XYZ file of C-alpha atoms in Angstrom:
508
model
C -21.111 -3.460 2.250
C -22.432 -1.646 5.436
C -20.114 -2.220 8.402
C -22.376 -2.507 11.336
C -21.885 -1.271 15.156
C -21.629 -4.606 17.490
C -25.047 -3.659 19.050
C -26.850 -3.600 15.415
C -24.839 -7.094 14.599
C -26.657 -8.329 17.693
C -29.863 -7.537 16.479
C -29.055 -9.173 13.097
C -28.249 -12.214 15.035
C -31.858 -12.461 16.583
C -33.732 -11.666 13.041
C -31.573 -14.580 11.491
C -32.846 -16.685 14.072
C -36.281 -15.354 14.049
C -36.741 -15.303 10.184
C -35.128 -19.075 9.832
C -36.966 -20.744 12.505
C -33.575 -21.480 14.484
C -32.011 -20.927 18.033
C -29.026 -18.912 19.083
C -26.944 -22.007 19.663
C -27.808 -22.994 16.087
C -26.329 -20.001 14.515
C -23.016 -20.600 16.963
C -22.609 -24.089 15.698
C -22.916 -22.432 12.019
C -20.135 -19.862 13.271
C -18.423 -22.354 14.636
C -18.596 -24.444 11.555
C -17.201 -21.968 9.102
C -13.971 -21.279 11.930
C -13.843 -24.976 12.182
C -13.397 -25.193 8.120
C -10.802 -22.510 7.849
C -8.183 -23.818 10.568
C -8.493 -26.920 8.562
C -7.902 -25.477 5.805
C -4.970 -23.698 7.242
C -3.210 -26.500 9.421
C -2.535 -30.238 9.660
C -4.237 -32.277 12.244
C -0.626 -32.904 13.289
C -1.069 -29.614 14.546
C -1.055 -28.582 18.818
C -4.119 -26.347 18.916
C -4.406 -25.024 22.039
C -8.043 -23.288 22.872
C -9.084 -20.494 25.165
C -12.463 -19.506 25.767
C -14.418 -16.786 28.001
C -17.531 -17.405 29.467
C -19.884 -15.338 27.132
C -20.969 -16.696 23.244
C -17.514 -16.078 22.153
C -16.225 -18.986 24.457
C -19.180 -20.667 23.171
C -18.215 -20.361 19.624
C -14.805 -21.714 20.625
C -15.848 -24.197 22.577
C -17.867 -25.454 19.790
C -14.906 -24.747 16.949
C -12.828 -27.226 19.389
C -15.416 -30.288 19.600
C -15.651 -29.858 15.582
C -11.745 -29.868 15.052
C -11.434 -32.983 17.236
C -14.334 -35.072 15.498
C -12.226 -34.394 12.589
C -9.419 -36.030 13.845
C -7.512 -33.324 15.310
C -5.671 -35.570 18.113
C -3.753 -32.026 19.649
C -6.555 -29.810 20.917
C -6.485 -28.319 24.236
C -9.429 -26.407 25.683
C -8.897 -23.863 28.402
C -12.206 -22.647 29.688
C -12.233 -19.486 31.884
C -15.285 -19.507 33.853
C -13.893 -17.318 37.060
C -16.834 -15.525 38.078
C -18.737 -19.413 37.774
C -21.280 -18.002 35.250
C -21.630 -18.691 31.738
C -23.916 -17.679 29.155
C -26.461 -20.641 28.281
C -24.943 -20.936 25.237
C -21.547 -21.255 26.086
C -22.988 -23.930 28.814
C -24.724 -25.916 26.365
C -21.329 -26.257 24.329
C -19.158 -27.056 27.278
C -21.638 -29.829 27.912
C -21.046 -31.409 24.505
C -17.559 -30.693 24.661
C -16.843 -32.697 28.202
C -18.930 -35.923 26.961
C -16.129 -36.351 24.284
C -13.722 -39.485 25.317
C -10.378 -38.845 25.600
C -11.052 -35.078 25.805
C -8.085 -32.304 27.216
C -10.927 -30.051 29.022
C -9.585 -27.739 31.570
C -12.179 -25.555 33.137
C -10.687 -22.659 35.082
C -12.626 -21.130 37.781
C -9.879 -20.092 40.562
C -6.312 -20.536 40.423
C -5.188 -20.946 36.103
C -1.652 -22.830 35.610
C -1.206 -21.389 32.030
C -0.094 -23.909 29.207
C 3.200 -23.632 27.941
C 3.514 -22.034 24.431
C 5.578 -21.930 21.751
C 6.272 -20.734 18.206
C 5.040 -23.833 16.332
C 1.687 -23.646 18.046
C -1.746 -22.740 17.528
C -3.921 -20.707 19.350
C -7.872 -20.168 19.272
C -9.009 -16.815 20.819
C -12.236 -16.821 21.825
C -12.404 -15.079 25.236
C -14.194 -12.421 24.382
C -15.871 -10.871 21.421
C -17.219 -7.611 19.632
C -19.763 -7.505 22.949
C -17.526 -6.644 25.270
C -17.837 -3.443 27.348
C -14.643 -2.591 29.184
C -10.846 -3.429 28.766
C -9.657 -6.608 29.642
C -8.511 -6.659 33.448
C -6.997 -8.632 35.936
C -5.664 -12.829 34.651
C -7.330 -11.840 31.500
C -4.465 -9.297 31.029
C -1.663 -11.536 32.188
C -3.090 -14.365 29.870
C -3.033 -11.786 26.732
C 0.664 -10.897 26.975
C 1.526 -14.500 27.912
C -0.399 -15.631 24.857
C 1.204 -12.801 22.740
C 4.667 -13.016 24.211
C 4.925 -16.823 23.083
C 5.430 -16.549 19.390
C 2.168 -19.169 18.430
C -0.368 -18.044 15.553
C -2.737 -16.520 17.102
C -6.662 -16.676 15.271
C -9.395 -14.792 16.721
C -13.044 -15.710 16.728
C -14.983 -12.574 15.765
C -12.458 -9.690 17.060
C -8.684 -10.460 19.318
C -10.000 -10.285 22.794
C -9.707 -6.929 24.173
C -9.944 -4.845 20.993
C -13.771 -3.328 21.083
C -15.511 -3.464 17.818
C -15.794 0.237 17.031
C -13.585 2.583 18.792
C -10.846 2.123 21.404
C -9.924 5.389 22.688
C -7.577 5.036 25.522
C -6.826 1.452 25.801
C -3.547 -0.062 25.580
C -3.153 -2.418 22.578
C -0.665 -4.126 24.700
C -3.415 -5.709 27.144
C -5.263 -6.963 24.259
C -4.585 -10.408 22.128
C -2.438 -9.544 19.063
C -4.029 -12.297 16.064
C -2.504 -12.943 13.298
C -5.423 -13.818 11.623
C -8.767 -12.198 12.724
C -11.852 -14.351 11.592
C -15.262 -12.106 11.729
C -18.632 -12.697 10.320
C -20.212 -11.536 7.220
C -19.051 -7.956 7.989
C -16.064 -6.526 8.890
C -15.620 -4.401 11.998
C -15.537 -0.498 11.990
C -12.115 -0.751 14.726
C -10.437 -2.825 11.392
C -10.069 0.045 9.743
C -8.191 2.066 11.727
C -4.174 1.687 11.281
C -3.333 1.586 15.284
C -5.410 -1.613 15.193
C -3.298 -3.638 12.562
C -1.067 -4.876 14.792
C -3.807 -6.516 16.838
C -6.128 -7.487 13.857
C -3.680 -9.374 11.799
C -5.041 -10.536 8.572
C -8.545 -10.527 8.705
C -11.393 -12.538 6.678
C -15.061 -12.455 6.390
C -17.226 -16.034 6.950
C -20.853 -16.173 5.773
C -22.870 -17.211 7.692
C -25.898 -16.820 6.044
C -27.600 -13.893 8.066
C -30.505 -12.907 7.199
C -30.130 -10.094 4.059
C -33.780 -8.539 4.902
C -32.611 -7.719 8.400
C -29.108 -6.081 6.979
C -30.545 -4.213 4.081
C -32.956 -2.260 6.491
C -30.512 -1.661 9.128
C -28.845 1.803 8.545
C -25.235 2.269 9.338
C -22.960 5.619 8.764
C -19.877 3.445 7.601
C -19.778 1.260 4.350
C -16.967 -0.587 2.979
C -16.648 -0.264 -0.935
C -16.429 -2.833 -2.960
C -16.988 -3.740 -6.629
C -20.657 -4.305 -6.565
C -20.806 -0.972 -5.136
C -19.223 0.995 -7.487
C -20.495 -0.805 -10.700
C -24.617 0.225 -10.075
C -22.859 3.711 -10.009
C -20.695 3.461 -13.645
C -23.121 4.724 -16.551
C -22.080 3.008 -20.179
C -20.976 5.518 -22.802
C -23.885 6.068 -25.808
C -22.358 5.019 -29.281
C -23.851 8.637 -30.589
C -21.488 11.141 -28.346
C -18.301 13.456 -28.557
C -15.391 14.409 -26.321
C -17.440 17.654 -24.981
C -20.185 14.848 -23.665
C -17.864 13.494 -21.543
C -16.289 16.655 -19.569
C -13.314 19.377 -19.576
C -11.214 19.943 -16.674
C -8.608 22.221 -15.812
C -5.908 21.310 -13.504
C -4.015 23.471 -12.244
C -0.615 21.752 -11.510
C 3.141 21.836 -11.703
C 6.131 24.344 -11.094
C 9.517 24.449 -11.876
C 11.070 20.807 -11.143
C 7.528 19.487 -10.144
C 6.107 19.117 -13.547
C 5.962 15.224 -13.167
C 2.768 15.421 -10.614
C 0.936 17.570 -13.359
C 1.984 15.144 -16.192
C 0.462 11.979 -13.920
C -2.727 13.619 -12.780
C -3.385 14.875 -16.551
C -2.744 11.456 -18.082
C -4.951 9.783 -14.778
C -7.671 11.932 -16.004
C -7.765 10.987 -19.357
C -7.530 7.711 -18.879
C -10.271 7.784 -16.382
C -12.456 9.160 -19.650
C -12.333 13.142 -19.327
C -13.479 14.066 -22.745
C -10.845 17.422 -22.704
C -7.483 18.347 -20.345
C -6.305 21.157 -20.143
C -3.414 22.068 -17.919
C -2.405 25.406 -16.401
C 0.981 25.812 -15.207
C 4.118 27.285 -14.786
C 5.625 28.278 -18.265
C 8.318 26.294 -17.848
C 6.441 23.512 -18.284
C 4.979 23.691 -21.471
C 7.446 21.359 -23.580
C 7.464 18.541 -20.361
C 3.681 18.599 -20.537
C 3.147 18.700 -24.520
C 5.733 16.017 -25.174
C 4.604 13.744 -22.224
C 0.861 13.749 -22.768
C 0.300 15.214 -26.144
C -3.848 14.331 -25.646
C -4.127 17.386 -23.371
C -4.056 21.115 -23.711
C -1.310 23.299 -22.342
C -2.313 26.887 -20.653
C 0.684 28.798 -19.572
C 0.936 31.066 -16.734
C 2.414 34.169 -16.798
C 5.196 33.275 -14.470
C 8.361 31.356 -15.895
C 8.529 28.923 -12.802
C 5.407 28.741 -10.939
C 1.499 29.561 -11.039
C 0.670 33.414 -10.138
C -2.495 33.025 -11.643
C -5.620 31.031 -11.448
C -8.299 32.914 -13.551
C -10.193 30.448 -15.418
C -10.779 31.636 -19.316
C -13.187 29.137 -20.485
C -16.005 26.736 -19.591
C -14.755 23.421 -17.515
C -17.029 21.189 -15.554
C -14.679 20.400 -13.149
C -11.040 22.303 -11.554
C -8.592 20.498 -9.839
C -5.800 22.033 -8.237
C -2.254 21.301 -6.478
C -0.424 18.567 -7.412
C 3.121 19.821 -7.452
C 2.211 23.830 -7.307
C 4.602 24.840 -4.640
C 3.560 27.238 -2.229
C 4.787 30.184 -2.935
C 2.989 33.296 -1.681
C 1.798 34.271 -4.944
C 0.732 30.831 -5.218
C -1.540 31.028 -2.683
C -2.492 34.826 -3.496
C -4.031 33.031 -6.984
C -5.663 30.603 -4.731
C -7.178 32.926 -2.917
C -8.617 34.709 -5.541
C -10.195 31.856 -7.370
C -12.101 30.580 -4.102
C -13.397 34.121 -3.615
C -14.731 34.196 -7.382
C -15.813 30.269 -8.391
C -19.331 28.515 -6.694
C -18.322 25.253 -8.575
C -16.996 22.558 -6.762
C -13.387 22.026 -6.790
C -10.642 18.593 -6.186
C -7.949 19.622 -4.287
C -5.233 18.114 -3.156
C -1.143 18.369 -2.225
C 0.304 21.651 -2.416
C -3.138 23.330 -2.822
C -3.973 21.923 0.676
C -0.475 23.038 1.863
C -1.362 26.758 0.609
C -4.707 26.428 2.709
C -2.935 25.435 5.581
C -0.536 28.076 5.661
C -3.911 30.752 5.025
C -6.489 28.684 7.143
C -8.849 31.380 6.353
C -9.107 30.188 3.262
C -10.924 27.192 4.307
C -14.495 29.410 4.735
C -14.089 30.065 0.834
C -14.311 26.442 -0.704
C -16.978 26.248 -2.702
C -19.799 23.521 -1.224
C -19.285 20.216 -2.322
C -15.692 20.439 -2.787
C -13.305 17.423 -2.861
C -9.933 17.275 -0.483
C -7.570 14.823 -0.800
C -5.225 14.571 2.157
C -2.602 12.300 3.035
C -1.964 11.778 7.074
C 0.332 15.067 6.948
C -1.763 17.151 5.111
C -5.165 16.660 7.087
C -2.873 17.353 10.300
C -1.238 20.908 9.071
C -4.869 21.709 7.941
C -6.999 20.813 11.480
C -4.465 20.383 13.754
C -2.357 16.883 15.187
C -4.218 13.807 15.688
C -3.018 11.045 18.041
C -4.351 8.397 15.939
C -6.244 7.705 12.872
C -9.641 7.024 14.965
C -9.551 10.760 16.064
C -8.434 11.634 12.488
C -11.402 10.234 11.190
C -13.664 11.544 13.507
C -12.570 15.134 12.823
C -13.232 14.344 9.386
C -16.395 13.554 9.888
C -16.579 17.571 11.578
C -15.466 19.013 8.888
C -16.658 17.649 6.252
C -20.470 18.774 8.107
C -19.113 22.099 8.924
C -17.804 23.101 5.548
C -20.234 21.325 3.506
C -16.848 19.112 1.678
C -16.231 15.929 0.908
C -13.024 14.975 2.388
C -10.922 11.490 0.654
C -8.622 11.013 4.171
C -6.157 8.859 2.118
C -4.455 5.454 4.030
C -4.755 2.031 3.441
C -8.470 1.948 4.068
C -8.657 5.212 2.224
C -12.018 7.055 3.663
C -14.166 9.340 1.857
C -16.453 11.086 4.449
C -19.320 13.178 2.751
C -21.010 15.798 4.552
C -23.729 14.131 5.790
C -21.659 11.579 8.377
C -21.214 8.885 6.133
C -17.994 7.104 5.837
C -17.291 4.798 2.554
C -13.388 2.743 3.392
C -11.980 1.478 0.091
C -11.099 -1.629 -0.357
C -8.771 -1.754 -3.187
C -5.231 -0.640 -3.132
C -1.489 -1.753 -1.522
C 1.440 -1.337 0.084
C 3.229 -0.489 -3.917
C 0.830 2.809 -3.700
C 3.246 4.527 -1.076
C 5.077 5.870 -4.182
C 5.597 9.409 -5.167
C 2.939 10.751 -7.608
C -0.284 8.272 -6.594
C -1.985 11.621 -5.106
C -1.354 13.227 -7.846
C -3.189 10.253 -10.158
C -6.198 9.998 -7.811
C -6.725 13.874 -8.071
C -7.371 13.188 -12.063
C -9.090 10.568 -11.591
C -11.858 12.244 -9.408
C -11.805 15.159 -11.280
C -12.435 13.040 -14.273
C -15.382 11.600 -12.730
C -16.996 14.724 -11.877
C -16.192 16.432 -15.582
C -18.233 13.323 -16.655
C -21.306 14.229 -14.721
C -20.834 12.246 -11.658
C -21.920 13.813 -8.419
C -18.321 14.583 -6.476
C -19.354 12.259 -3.519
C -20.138 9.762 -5.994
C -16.924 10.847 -8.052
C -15.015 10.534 -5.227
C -16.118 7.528 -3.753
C -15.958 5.652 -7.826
C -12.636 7.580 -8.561
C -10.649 6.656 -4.905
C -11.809 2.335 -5.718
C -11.142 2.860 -9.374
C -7.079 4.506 -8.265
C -6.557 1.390 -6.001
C -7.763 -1.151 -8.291
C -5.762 0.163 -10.604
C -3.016 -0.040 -8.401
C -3.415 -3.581 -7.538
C -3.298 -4.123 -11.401
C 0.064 -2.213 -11.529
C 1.406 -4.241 -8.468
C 0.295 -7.740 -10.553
C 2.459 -6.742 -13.824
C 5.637 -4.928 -11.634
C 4.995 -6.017 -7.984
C 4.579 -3.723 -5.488
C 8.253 -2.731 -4.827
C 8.647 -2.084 -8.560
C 5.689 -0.241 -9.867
C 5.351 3.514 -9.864
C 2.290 5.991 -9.952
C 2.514 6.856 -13.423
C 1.953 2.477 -13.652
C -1.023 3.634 -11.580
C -2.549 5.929 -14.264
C -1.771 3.670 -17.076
C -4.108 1.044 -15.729
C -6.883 3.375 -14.899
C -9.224 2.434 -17.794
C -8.689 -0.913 -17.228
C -9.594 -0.840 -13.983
C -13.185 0.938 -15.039
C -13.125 -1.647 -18.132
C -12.839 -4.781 -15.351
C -15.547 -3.202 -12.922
C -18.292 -2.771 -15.781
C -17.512 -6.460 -17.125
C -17.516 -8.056 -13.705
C -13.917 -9.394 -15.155
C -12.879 -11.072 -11.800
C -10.406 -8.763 -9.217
């Protein structure tokens, strides 16, 4: 699913109205329609609902969502139009003039001097003064009404996007002079500020309407940001042919484990099988051998020549793919091996944990990976490698740097994990939950990928495939234990069920 800039959803707007022989106000009273149906679905008509609207298409839409809610016998519904500059948007006019003919209507229209309604906790409120469109922070009453609204304890539901939060990037304004919703109700696609973990406290939940825009208009429309989904990753899944072996279907080497970090190799090597790696084989830390060959008897064991951690990372046979670093350490002969294997292999790599905590400690190392290679970093990791970011929006966007400067593809992992490829583009996941935040679940999503690629998978395709197929498998873990009881190697376990459920279109 493409998530579009507010200027390009603009543009979609017009082609839907274009291509189905319609007019603007037509598609707000559709909008309007499918709000209208999910308050009711949501609340009694018992309930207060108190309404404020701005004086662009926003207002209009909730303008509109109140005349709907009150011709379906919502007897509570309070409207709050602020028109202070005394200019609307024809739209928004032509719903304030259905909305005033309306007996027994409670219309305020605010054009000077506002006495604000008194809220509380067991109230309802309708956001709608202004939308993805707007073009500075909010200022001025607008402010004062936010933290009034905000400060009052009522559910909060925003038409489009909370008023004051911009619908792509929102660099230097203060989340507390914007509406915090607690539920965010946008329009076919979701909006690129959504995804950015500063912005949950404003978003709330969030939910997509239809709308029925127009699909020729979205499909050419280009956008640098996509949010995967199932139907994404399932064109991308090739079915295994009944006349094949183990050596069809990859070898990898991970390199993983030291001395009382064994665990991480034993979940990424069982994540990778189950993802459908043909052959593992794991190189580690002597020590390690018995943990490994008892715990996941299906792969191979390589030992270094060090008791307790890896001093060596020559590679002795043929694998398609290497991953490196789940629980490695970083010892300086660690990173020594590391260093030697970037200089001498072309082949793209997955790395992740301790091999990105080796690179950051030897940032020179960072000119040596190979092109194409996958990183993995969590928040911490992406930091020590390119320095502190304020936020995850300038996170991201030094992501997006990188990953054209070195040629990588770079799997920033968070809720909304993002996989930025070298060319720009940005894929969010949208599997995955709060039960992931465990100890290990790098370490499975690391096999995963690196099973994909040994299969024959592109790595930004691998990536992109392996980081949905980890969170759906997650969110099958958190069904069976719940997400304060399941654990990553729950993660790995549930891996090829995850692909198995994708393929089938079993229902997620």
């Amino acid at each position: 699913m493409k998530i579009f800039a507010s200027n390009v959803i603009r543009e979609i707007d017009n082609a839907t109205c274009e291509a189905q022989n319609i007019n603007s106000i037509d598609l707000m009273e559709r909008a309007a329609g499918a709000v209208s149906c999910e308050i009711i679905s949501r609340f009694l008509p018992s309930q207060r609902i108190v309404v404020v609207a701005g004086p662009g298409n926003n207002g209009g839409d909730a303008l509109a969502v109140a005349r709907m809610l009150i011709e379906q016998g919502y007897k509570k519904v309070e409207v709050f139009l602020l028109n202070v500059v005394g200019k609307l948007s024809h739209d928004c006019d032509e719903e304030r003039k259905k909305l005033i003919t309306m007996d027994g209507i409670d219309f305020t229209e605010v054009k000077r001097d506002f006495s604000p309604p008194y809220l509380g906790e067991n109230d309802v409120v309708v956001d709608g003064l202004f939308g993805s469109g707007l073009r500075q922070p909010l200022q001025g009453g607008f402010v004062v009404l936010a933290r009034l609204i905000n400060d009052s304890g009522a559910y909060v539901i925003s038409i489009d996007v909370p008023s004051g939060l911009f619908g792509e990037w929102n660099e230097n304004v203060s989340h507390r002079d914007m509406i915090h919703a607690n539920l965010t109700l946008t329009f076919h696609t979701p909006r690129l500020s959504f995804m950015f973990e500063e912005n949950a406290e404003v978003i709330g939940e969030w939910k997509l309407l239809d709308i029925d825009l127009d699909e020729t208009k979205m499909r050419e429309m280009k956008s640098d940001f996509m949010l995967v989904e199932a139907a994404s990753v399932r064109p991308l899944l090739r079915p295994r042919q009944i006349f094949s072996g183990k050596r069809d279907y990859g070898s990898v080497l991970l390199m993983a484990g030291s001395i009382g970090m064994m665990g991480a190799a034993v979940m990424s090597a069982r994540a990778c099988l189950k993802s459908g790696a043909g052959l593992v084989t794991v190189h580690s830390a002597k020590v390690g051998m018995q943990v490994l060959q008892t715990s996941v008897p299906e792969a191979m064991f390589e030992p270094d020549r060090n008791d307790n951690y890896i001093s060596d990372m020559t590679v002795h046979h043929g694998h398609k793919v290497i991953g490196i670093g789940p629980g490695i350490g970083t010892n300086e002969r660690t990173i020594d091996a590391l260093e030697t294997l970037l200089k001498n292999i072309k082949s793209p790599l997955v790395l992740d944990a301790d091999a990105l905590n080796c690179i950051a400690k030897r940032p020179t190392l960072l000119e040596l990976l190979p092109a194409q290679t996958v990183i993995t970093p969590h928040v911490g990791e992406f930091d020590r490698l390119f320095g502190e970011h304020p936020n995850s929006e300038e996170r991201l966007k030094k992501a997006i740097d990188m990953a054209k400067y070195y040629n990588i593809i770079i799997v920033l992992k968070g809720h909304y994990t993002a996989t930025v490829r070298p060319t720009g583009r940005v894929y969010f996941n949208s599997t995955g939950n709060p039960g992931m935040a465990t100890a290990g679940a790098g370490d499975v999503l690391t096999g995963v990928i690196a099973a994909f690629i040994a299969q024959g998978y592109r790595p930004e395709h691998a990536a992109t495939i392996g980081v949905y197929v980890h969170g759906l498998a997650g969110d099958m873990a958190a069904d069976q234990f719940g997400e304060y009881g399941m654990v990553a190697s729950d993660i790995a376990a549930y891996c090829g069920r995850a692909i198995r459920a994708i393929i089938n279109r079993e229902k997620l």
